Coordinates of C-alpha atoms and ligand atoms in Angstrom, one line a residue:
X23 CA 35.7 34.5 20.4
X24 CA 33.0 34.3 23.6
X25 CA 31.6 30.8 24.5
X26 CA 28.4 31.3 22.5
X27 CA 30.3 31.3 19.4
X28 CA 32.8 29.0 19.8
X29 CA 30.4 26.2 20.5
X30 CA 28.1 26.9 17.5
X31 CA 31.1 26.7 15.1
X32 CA 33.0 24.1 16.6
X33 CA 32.4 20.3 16.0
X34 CA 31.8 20.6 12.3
X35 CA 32.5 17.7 10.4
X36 CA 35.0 18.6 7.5
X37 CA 36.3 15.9 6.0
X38 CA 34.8 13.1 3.6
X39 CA 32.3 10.8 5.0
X40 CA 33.1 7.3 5.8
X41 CA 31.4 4.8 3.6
X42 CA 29.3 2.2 5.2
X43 CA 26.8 -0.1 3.6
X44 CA 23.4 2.0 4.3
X45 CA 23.7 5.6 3.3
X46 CA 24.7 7.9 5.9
X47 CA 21.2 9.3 8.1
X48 CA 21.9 13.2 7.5
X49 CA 19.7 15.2 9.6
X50 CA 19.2 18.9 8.1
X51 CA 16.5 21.0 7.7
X52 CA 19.3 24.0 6.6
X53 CA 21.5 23.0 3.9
X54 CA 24.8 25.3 3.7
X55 CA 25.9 26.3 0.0
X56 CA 29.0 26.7 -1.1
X57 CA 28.9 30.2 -2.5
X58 CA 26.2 33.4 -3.6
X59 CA 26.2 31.9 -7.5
X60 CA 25.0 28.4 -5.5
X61 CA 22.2 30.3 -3.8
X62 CA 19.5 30.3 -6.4
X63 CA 20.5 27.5 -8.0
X64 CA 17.9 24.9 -7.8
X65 CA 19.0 22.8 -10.9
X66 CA 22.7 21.9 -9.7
X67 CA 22.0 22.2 -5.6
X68 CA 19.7 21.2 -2.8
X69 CA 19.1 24.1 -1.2
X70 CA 16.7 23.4 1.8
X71 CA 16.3 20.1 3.8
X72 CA 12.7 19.4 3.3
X73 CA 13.1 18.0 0.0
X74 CA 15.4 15.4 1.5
X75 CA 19.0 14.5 2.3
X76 CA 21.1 11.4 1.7
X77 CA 18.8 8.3 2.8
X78 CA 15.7 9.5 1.2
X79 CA 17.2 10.2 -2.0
X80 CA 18.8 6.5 -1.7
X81 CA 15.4 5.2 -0.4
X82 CA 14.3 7.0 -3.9
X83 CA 16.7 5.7 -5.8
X84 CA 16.1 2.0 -4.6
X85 CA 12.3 2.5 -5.1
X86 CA 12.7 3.6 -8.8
X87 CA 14.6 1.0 -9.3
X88 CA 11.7 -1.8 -7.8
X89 CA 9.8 -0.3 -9.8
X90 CA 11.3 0.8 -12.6
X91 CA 10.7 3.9 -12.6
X92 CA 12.2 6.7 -13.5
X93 CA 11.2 8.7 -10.1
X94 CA 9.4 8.3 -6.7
X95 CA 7.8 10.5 -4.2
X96 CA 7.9 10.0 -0.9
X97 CA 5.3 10.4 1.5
X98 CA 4.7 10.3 5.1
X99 CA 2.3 7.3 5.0
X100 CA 0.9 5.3 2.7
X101 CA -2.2 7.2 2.6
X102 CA -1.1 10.5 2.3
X103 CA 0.8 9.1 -0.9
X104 CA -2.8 8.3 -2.2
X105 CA -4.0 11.8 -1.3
X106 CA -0.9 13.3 -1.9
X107 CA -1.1 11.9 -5.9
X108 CA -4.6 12.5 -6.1
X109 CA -4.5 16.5 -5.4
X110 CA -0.8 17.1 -7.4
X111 CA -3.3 15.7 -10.4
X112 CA -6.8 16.8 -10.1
X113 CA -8.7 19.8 -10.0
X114 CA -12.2 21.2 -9.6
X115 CA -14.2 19.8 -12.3
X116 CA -12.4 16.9 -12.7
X117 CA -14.3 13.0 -11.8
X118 CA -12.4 10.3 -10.7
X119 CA -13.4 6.8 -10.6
X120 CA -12.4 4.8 -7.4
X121 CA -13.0 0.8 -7.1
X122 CA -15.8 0.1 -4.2
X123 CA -13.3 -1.8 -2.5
X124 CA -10.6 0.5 -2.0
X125 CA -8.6 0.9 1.6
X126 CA -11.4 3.0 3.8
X127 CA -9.3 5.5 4.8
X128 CA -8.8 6.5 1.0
X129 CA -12.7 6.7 0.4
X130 CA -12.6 9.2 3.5
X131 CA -10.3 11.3 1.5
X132 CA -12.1 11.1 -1.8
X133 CA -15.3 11.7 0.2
X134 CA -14.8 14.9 2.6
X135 CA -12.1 15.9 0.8
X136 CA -11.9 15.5 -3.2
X137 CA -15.4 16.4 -3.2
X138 CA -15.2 19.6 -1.6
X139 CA -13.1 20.7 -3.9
X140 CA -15.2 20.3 -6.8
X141 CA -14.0 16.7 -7.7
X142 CA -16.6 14.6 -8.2
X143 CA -16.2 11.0 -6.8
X144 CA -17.7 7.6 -8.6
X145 CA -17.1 3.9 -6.9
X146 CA -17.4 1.4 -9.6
X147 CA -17.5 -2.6 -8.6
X148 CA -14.6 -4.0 -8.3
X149 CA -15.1 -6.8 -11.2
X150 CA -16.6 -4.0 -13.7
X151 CA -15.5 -5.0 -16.8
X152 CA -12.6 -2.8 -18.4
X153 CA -14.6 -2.3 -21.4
X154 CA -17.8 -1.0 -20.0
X155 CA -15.6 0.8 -16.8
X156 CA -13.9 3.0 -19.4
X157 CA -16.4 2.8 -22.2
X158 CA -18.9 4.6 -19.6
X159 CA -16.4 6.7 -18.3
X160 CA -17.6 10.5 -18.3
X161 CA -15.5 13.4 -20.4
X162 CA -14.6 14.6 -17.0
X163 CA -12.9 11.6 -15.7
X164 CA -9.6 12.3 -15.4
X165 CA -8.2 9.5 -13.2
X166 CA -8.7 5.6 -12.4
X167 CA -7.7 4.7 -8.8
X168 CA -7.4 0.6 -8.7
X169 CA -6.7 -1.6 -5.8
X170 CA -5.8 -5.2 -6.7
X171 CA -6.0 -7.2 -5.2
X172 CA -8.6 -4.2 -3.3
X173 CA -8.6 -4.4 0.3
X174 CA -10.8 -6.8 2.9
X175 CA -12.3 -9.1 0.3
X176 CA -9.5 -9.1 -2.6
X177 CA -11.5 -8.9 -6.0
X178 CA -8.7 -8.0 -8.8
X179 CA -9.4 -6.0 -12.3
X180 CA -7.9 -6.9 -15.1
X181 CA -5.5 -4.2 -14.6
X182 CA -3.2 -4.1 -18.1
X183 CA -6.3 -3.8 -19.6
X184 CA -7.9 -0.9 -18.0
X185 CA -4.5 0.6 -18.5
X186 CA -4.9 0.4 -22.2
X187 CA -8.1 1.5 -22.5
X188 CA -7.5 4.4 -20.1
X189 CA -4.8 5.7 -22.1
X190 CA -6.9 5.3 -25.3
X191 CA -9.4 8.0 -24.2
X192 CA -6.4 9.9 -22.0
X193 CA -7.2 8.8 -18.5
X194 CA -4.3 8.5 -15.6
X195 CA -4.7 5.1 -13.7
X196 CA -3.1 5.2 -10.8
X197 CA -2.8 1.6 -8.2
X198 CA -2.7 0.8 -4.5
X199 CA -0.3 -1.4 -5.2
X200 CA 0.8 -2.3 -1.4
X201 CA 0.1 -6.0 -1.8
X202 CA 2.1 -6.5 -4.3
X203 CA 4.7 -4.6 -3.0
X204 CA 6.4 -3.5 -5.9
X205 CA 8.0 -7.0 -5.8
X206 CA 4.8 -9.4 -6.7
X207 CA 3.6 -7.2 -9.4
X208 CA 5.1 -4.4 -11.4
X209 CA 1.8 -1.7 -12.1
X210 CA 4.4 0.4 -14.7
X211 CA 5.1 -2.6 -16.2
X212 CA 1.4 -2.8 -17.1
X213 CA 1.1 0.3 -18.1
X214 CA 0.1 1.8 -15.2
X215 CA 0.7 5.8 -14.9
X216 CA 1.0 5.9 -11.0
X217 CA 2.1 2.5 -9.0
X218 CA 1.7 3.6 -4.9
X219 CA 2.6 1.8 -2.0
X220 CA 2.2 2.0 1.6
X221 CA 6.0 1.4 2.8
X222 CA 4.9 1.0 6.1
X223 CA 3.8 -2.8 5.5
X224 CA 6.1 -4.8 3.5
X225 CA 9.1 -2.7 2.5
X226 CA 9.4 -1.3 6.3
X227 CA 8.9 -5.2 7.6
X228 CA 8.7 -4.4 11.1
X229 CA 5.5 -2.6 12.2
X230 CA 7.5 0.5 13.2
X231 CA 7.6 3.3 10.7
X232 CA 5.3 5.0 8.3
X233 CA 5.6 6.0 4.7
X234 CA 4.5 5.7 1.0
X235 CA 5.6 6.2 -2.1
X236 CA 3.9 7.3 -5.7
X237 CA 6.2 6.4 -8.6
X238 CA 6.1 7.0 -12.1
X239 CA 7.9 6.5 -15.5
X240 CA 6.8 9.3 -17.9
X241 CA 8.8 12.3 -16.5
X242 CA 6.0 15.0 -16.6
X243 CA 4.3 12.8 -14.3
X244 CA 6.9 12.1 -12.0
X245 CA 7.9 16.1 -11.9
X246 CA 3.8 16.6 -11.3
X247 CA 3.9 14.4 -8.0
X248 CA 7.3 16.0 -6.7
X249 CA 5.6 19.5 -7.3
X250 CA 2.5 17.9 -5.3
X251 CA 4.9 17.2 -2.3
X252 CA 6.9 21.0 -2.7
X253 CA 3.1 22.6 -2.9
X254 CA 2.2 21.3 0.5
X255 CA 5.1 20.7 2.3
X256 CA 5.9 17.3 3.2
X257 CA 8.7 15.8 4.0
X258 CA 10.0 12.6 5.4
X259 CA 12.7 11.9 7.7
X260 CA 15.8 10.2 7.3
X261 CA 15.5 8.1 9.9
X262 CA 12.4 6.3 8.7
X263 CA 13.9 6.8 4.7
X264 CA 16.7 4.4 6.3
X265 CA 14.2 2.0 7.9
X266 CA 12.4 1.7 4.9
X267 CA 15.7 1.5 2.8
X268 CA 16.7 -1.4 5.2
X269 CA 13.8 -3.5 5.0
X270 CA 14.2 -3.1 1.0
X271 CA 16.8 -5.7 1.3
X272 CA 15.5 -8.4 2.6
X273 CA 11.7 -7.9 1.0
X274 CA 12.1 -10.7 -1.5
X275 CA 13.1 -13.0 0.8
X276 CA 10.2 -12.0 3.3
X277 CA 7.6 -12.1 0.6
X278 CA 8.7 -15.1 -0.5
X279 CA 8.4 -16.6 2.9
X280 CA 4.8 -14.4 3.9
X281 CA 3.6 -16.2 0.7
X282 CA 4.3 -19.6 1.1
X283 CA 3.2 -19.8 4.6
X284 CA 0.1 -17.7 3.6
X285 CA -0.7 -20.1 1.1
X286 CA 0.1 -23.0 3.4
X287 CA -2.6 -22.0 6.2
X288 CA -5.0 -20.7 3.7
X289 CA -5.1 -24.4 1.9
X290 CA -5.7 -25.7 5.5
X291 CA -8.1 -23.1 6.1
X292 CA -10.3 -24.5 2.9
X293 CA -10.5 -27.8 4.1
X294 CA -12.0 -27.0 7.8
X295 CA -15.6 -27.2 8.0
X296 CA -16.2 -23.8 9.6
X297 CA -15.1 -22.0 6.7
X298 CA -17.4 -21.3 3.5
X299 CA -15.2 -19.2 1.4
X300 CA -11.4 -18.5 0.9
X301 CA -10.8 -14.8 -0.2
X302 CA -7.1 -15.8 -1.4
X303 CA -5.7 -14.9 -5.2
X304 CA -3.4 -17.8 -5.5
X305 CA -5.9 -20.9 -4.8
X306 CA -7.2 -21.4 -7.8
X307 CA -10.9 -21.5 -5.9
X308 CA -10.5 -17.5 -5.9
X309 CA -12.5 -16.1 -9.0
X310 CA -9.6 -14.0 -10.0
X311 CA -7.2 -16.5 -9.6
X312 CA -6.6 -16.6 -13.6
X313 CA -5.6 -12.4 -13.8
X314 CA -3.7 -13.4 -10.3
X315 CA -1.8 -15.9 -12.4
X316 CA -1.3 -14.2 -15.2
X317 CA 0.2 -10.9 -13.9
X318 CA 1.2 -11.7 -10.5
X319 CA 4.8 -13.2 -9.5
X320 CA 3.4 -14.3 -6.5
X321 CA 1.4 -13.8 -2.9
X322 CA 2.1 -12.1 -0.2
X323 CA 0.6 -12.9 3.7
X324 CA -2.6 -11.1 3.3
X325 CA -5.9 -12.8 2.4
X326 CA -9.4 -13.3 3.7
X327 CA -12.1 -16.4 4.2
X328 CA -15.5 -16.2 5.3
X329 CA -16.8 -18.5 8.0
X330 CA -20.4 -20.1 7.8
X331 CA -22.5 -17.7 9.3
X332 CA -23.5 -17.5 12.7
X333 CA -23.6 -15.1 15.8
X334 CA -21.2 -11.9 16.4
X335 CA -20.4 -13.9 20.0
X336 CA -19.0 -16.5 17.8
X337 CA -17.1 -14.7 15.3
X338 CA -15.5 -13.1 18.4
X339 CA -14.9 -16.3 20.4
X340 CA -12.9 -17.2 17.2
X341 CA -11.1 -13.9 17.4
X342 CA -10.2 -14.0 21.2
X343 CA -8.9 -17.6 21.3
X344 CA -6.0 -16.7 19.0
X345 CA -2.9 -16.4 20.9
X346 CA -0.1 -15.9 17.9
X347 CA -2.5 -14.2 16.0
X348 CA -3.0 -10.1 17.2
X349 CA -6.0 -8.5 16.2
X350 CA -4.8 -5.2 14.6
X351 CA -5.7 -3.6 11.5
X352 CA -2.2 -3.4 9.3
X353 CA -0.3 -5.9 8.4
X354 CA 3.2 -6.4 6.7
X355 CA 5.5 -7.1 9.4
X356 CA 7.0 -9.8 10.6
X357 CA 4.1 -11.2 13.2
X358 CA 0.3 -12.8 12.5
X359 CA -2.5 -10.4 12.4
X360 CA -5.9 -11.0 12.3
X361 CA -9.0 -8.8 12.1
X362 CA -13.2 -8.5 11.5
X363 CA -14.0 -7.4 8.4
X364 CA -17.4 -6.7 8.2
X365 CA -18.0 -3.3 10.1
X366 CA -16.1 -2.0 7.2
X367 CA -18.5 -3.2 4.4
X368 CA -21.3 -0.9 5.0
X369 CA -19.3 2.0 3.4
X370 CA -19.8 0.1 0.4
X371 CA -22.0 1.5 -2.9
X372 CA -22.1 -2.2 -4.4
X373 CA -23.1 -4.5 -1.5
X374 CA -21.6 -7.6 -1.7
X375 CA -22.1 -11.0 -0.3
X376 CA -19.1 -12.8 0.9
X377 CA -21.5 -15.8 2.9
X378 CA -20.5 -15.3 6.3
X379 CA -18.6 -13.5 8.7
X380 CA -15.5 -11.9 6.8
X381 CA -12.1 -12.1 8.2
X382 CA -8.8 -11.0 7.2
X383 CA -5.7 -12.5 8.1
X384 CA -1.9 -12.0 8.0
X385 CA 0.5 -14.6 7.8
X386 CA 3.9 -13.2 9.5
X387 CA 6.9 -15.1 9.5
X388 CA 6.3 -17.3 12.8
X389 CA 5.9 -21.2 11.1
X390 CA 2.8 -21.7 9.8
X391 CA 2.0 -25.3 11.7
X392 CA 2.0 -23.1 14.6
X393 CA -0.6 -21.0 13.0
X394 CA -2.5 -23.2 12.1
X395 CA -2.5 -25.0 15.2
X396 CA -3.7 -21.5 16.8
X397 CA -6.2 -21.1 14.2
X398 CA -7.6 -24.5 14.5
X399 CA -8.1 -23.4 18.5
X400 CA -9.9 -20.4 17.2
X401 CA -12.3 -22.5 15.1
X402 CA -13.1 -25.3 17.9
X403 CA -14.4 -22.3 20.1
X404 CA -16.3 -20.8 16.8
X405 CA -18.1 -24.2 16.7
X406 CA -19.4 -24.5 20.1
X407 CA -20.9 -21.3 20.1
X408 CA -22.1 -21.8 16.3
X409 CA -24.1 -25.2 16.7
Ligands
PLP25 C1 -2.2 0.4 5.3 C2 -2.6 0.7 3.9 C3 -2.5 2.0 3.4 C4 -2.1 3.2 4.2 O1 -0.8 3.1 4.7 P1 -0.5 4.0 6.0 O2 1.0 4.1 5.9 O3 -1.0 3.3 7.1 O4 -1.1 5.4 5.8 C5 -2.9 2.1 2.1 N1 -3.3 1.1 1.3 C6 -3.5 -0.1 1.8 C7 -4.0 -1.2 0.9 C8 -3.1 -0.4 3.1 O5 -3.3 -1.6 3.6

């Protein structure tokens, strides 16, 4: 045999793999069958790469069981989980009601998107009441997208209940569910069709790798989002399957840590006089503290406070004095973020008013007398420049 040949068949690995802790990262777009019979054989063998080797399908199986579900899609980021779940469900015709304070990026969607393809698009306020949210609910709506607690200024919905009632006249609810993690709150548990999650904040840890994930108990469901993903072609790579996979083991003992300091600075945060408002489910200030307590196992490092008002030079004096705090818009990893919340509000169909400049913060894992040192540095330079 020439050259050529002899060094694209040689260097095969043919014996079992060694077992280590993680799964092994296979990297395969081709997958090689054993014989002809194999070849069309979807039901017993993988036959192509895309739909993933053997650290996605352990990512998937660790996600099912967070969730307790009985399977989980993978995505390439958290938002295209959203999108991803929305299109493998809805079609022209179809109305879908989103809460007002969903992530932005998820209102684009619904907005150039959804609606070009027929799907008509309805923002309802995030405290609706289940009762008249569902009760007024059109013929058409097929689907309920909740956020809770919803992003920049936390409101929650009563989410068991909007469950029940949705299921009542047959309408999916599906949950950005990324605070909670998976971990702090269980949507399926609830009675939730879809629970989705942006892997990229807490599961993943680190600020490094993007994914999500849509899972689902009721197996028509679940075979409805994988057939989403197969429709349009995504995939995810092992690498970032086995990032995610790695952060999955130490995510209660982060969140647990996240949530304690978060709660730590926010209390602090309550007591300074340049603050009018904590945006926080766990102080029992927060309207929605009771649903918080009721269904929630916990917080996480991500909440929000108003400052009394005064100039933009001010607000941004506050911001720029931070040192251990990084203005960046995600949050999830290991390190303090902090960012300006209002820009984002206009977007809004039900204007709300949170009494001064909105801010939201992340707690990372740095200890929070240190961050609250920083943040009482920020406030001193708010104060000159609000008096
Ligand atoms: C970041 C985020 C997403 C999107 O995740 P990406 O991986 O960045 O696409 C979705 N929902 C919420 C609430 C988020 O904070």
């Amino acid at each position: 045999m020439s050259d050529e040949t002899r060094l694209i068949h040689a260097g095969k690995l043919t014996g079992p793999l060694a077992r280590t802790v993680g799964p092994p990262i296979q990297k395969g777009s081709t997958v090689l069958l054993p014989d002809t019979a194999a070849l069309y054989d979807d039901a017993h063998h993988l036959t192509y790469g895309r739909a993933g080797l053997s650290a996605q399908s352990a990512l998937q199986d660790a996600l099912a069981v967070l969730e307790g579900a009985v399977g989980v899609s993978l995505y390439p980021s958290g938002i295209a989980a959203i999108s991803g779940a929305l299109l493998a469900l809805l079609k022209a015709g179809d109305e879908v009601l989103v809460v007002d304070n969903v992530y932005k990026p998820v209102r684009r969607f619904c907005d150039h998107v959804l609606k070009r393809f027929g799907v008509t698009v309805s923002y309802f306020e995030p405290r609706l009441a289940p009762e008249t949210l569902v009760g007024e609910a059109s013929d058409s709506v097929r689907l309920i997208l909740l956020e809770s607690p919803g992003s920049l200024s936390f409101e929650m919905q009563d989410v068991p209940r909007i469950a029940a009632l949705a299921r009542e006249r047959g309408i999916l609810t599906a949950i950005d569910n990324t605070w909670g993690a998976g971990l702090l709150f269980r949507p399926l548990d609830h009675g939730v069709d879809i629970s989705i999650q942006a892997l990229t904040k807490y599961a993943g840890g680190h600020s490094d790798v993007f994914m999500g994930s849509a899972a689902a108990r009721d197996p028509a469901l679940v075979r409805k989002l994988a057939d989403g993903i197969h429709h349009m072609g995504w995939a995810v790579g092992g690498e970032d399957a086995y990032d995610i996979l790695r952060g999955l083991r130490t995510l209660p003992i982060r969140l647990a840590r996240h949530g304690e300091s978060g709660l730590k600075v926010g209390s602090w945060l309550q007591g300074q006089p340049e603050v009018a408002r904590m945006l926080h489910p766990a102080l029992p200030s927060f309207p929605d503290h009771a649903l918080w307590a009721r269904d929630f196992r916990g917080a996480c490092g991500l909440f929000g406070f108003t400052l009394r008002p005064a100039s933009e030079a001010a607000v941004a004096a506050f911001l720029d004095t931070l040192k251990l705090f990084g203005l960046g818009f995600s949050w999830g990893g290991f390190e303090s973020l902090a960012i300006w919340c209002d820009p984002q509000l206009s977007v809004r169909r039900h204007a709300a008013d949170y009494g001064g400049p909105l801010i939201r913060l992340h707690v990372g894992l740095e200890d929070p007398d240190d961050l609250i040192a920083d943040l009482r540095a920020g406030l001193d330079a708010y104060a000159k420049l609000a008096d």
